[in-house]
mmCIF file of C-alpha atoms in Angstrom:
data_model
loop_
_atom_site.group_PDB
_atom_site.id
_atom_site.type_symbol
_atom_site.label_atom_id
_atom_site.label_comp_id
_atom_site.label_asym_id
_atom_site.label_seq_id
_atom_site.Cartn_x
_atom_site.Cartn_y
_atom_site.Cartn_z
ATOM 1 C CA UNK A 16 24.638 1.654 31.138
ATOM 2 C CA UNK A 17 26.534 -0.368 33.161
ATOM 3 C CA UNK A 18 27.611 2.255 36.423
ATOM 4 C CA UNK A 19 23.974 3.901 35.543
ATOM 5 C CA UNK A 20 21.743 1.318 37.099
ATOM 6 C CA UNK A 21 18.601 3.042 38.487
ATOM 7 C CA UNK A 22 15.944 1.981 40.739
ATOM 8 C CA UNK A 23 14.965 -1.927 41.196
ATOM 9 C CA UNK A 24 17.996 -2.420 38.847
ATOM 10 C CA UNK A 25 20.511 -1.053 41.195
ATOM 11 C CA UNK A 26 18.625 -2.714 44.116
ATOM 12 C CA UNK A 27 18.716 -5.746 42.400
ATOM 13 C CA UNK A 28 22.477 -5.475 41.822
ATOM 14 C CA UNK A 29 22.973 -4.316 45.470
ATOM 15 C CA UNK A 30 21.444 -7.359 46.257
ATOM 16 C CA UNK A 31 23.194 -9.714 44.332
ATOM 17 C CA UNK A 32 26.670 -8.222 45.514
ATOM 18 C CA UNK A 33 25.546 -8.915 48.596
ATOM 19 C CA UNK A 34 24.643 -12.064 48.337
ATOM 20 C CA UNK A 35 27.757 -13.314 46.434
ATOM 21 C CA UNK A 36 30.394 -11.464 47.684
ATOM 22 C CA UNK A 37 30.806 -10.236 43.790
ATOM 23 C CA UNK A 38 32.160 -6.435 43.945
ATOM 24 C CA UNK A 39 31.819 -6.180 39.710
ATOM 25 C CA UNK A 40 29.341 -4.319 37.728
ATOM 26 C CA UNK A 41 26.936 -5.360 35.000
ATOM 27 C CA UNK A 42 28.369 -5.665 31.346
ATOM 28 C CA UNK A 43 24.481 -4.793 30.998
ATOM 29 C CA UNK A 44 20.433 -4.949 31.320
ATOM 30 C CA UNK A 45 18.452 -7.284 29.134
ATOM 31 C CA UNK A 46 16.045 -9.421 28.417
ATOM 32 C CA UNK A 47 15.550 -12.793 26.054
ATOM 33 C CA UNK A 48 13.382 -12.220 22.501
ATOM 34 C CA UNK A 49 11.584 -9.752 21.055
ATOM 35 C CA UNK A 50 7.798 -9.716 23.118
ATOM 36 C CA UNK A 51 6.825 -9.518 26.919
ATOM 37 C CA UNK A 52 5.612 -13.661 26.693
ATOM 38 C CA UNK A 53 9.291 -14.543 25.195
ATOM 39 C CA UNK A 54 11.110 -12.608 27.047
ATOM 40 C CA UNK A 55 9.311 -14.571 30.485
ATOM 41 C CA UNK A 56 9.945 -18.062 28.802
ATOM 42 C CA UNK A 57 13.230 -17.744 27.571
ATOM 43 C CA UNK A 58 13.781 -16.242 31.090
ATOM 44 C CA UNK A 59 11.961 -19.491 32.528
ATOM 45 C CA UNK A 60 14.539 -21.281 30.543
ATOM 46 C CA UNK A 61 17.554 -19.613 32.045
ATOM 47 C CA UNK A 62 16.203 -19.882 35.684
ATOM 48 C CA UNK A 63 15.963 -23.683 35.278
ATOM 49 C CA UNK A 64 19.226 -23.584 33.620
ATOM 50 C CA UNK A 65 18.424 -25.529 30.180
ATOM 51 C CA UNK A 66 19.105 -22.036 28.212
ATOM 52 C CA UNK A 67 22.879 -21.421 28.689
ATOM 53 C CA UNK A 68 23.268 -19.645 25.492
ATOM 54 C CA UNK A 69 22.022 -17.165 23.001
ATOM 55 C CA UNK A 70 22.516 -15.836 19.484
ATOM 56 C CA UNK A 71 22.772 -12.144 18.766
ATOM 57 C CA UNK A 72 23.106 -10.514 15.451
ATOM 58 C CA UNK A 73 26.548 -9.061 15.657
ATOM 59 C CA UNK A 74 25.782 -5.535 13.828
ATOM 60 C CA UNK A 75 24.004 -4.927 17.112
ATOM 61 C CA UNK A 76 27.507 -4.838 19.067
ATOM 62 C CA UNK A 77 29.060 -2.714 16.226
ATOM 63 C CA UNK A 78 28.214 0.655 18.162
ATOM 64 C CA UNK A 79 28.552 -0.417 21.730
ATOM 65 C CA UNK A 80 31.244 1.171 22.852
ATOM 66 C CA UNK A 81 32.453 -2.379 24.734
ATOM 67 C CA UNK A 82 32.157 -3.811 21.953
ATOM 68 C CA UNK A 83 31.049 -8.253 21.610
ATOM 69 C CA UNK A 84 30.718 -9.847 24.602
ATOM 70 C CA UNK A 85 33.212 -11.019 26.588
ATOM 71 C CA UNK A 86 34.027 -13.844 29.138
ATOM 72 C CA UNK A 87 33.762 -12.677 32.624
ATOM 73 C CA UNK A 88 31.029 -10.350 31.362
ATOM 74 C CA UNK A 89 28.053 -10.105 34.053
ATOM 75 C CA UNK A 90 24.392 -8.835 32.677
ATOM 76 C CA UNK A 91 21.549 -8.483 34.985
ATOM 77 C CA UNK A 92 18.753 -10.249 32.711
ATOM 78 C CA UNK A 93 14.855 -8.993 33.191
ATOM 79 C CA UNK A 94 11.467 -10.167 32.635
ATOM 80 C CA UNK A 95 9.011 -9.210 30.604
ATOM 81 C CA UNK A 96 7.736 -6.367 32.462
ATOM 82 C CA UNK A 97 11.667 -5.428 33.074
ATOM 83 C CA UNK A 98 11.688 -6.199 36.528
ATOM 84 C CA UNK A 99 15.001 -7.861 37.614
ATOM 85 C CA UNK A 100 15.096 -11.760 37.680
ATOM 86 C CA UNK A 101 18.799 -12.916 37.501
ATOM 87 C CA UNK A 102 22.510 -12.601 36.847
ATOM 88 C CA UNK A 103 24.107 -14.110 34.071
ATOM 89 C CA UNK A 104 28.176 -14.399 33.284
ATOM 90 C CA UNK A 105 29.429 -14.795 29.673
ATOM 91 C CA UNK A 106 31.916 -17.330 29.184
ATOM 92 C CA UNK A 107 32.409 -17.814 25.425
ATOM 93 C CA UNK A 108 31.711 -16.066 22.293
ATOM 94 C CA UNK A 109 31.881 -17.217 19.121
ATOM 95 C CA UNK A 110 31.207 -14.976 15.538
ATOM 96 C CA UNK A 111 30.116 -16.805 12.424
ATOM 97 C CA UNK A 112 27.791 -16.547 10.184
ATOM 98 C CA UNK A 113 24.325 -18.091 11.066
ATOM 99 C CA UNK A 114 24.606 -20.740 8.539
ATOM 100 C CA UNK A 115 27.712 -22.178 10.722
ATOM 101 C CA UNK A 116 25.574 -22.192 13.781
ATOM 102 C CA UNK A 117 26.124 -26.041 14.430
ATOM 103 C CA UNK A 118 23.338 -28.796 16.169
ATOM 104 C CA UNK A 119 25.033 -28.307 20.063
ATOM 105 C CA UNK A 120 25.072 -24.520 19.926
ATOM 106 C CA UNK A 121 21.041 -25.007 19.391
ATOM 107 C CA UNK A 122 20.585 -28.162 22.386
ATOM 108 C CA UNK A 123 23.030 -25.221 24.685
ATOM 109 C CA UNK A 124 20.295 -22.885 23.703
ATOM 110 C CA UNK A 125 17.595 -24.952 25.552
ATOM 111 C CA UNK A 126 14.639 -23.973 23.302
ATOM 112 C CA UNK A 127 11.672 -25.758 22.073
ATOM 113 C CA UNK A 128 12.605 -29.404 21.645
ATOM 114 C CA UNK A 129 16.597 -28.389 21.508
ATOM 115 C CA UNK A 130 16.875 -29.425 17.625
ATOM 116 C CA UNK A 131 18.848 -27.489 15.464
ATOM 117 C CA UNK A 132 15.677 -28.016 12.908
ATOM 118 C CA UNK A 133 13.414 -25.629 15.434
ATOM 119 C CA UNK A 134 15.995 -23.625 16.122
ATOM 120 C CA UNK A 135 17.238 -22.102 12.493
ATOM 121 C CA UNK A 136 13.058 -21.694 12.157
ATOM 122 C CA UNK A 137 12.392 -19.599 15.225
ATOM 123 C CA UNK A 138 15.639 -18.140 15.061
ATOM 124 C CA UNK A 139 15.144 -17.313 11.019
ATOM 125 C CA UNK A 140 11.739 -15.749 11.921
ATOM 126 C CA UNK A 141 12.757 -13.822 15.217
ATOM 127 C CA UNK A 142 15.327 -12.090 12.762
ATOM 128 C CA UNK A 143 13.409 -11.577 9.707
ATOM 129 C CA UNK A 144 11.319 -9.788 12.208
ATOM 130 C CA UNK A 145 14.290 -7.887 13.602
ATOM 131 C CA UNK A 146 15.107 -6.680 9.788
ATOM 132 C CA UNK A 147 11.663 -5.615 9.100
ATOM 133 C CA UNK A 148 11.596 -3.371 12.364
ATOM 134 C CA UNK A 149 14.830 -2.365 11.833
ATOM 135 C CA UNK A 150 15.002 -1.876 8.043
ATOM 136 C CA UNK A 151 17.828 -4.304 6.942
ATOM 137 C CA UNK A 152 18.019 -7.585 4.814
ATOM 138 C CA UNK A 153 18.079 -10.589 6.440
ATOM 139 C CA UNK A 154 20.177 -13.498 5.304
ATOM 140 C CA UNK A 155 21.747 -16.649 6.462
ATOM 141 C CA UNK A 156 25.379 -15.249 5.809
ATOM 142 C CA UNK A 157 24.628 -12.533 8.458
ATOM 143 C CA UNK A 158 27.587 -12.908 11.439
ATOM 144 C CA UNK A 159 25.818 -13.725 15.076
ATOM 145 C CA UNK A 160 27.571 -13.715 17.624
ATOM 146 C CA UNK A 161 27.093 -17.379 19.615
ATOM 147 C CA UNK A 162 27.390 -16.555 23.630
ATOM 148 C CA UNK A 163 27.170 -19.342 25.914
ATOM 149 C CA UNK A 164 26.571 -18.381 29.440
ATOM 150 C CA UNK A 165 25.952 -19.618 32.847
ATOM 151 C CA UNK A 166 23.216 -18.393 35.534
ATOM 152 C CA UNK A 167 25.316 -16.920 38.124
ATOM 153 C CA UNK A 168 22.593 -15.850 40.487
ATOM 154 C CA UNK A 169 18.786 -15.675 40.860
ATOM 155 C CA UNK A 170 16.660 -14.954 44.444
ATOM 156 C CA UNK A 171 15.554 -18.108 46.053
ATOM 157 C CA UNK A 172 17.235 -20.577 42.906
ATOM 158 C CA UNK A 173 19.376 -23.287 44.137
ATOM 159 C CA UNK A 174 23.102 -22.361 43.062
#
């Protein structure tokens, strides 16, 4: 994934090196939520930096071969059409289970009105939906994996 960037994605990258000096590769591709409208205004969210972190189920890093996240890690993060937008870097990650999540991981998340209240509902219902699809039970003892991350670079976004 990572040395296998193709097309706009390399281009993008090749850009961004470019532009920062930054020799690394990408930990990654990907995009924010689960539908083409989230994934733009969760990515809206990053570009203005008020998102600067994100909850993953961990059983989705329990086959990838590099394993959780780490600090230093750089993703290229997409739209929803999966055209390039911006580079993030990882710089902490935390695994508990979701009912640890606490009120300043959900305000560092920068969604809806930053409460921890909306966030343990859309989060609850963005995984539900993620167990349905992918055919496991979803619970509140399930570990995520808490990343908080910074906007590295974007095309024409202040630095």
């Amino acid at each position: 994934m990572t040395s296998e960037l193709m097309g706009k994605d390399r281009a993008f990258w090749t850009r961004f090196q470019t532009a920062t000096g930054n020799t690394a590769l990408p930990r990654g591709v990907d995009r924010f939520g689960d539908t083409p409208e989230m994934n733009d205004e969760l990515l809206a969210l990053v570009l203005s930096r008020t998102k600067q972190a994100t909850a993953t189920l961990a059983r989705w890093f329990e086959t990838d071969p590099h394993g959780l996240p780490k600090p230093g890690d750089l993703w290229l993060i997409t739209d929803g059409r999966g055209h390039p937008a911006g580079v993030i870097r990882t710089l902490q990650v935390d695994v508990m289970p979701i009912r640890q999540v606490d009120a300043q991981f959900a305000w560092d998340e920068g969604e809806g009105d930053r409460s921890y209240d909306y966030w343990i509902t859309e989060h609850r219902k963005y995984w539900q939906r993620e167990a349905e699809r992918e055919g496991f039970e979803y619970s509140d003892d399930l570990e995520v994996a808490c990343e908080r991350f910074e906007l590295v670079w974007a095309p024409d976004q202040p630095e």
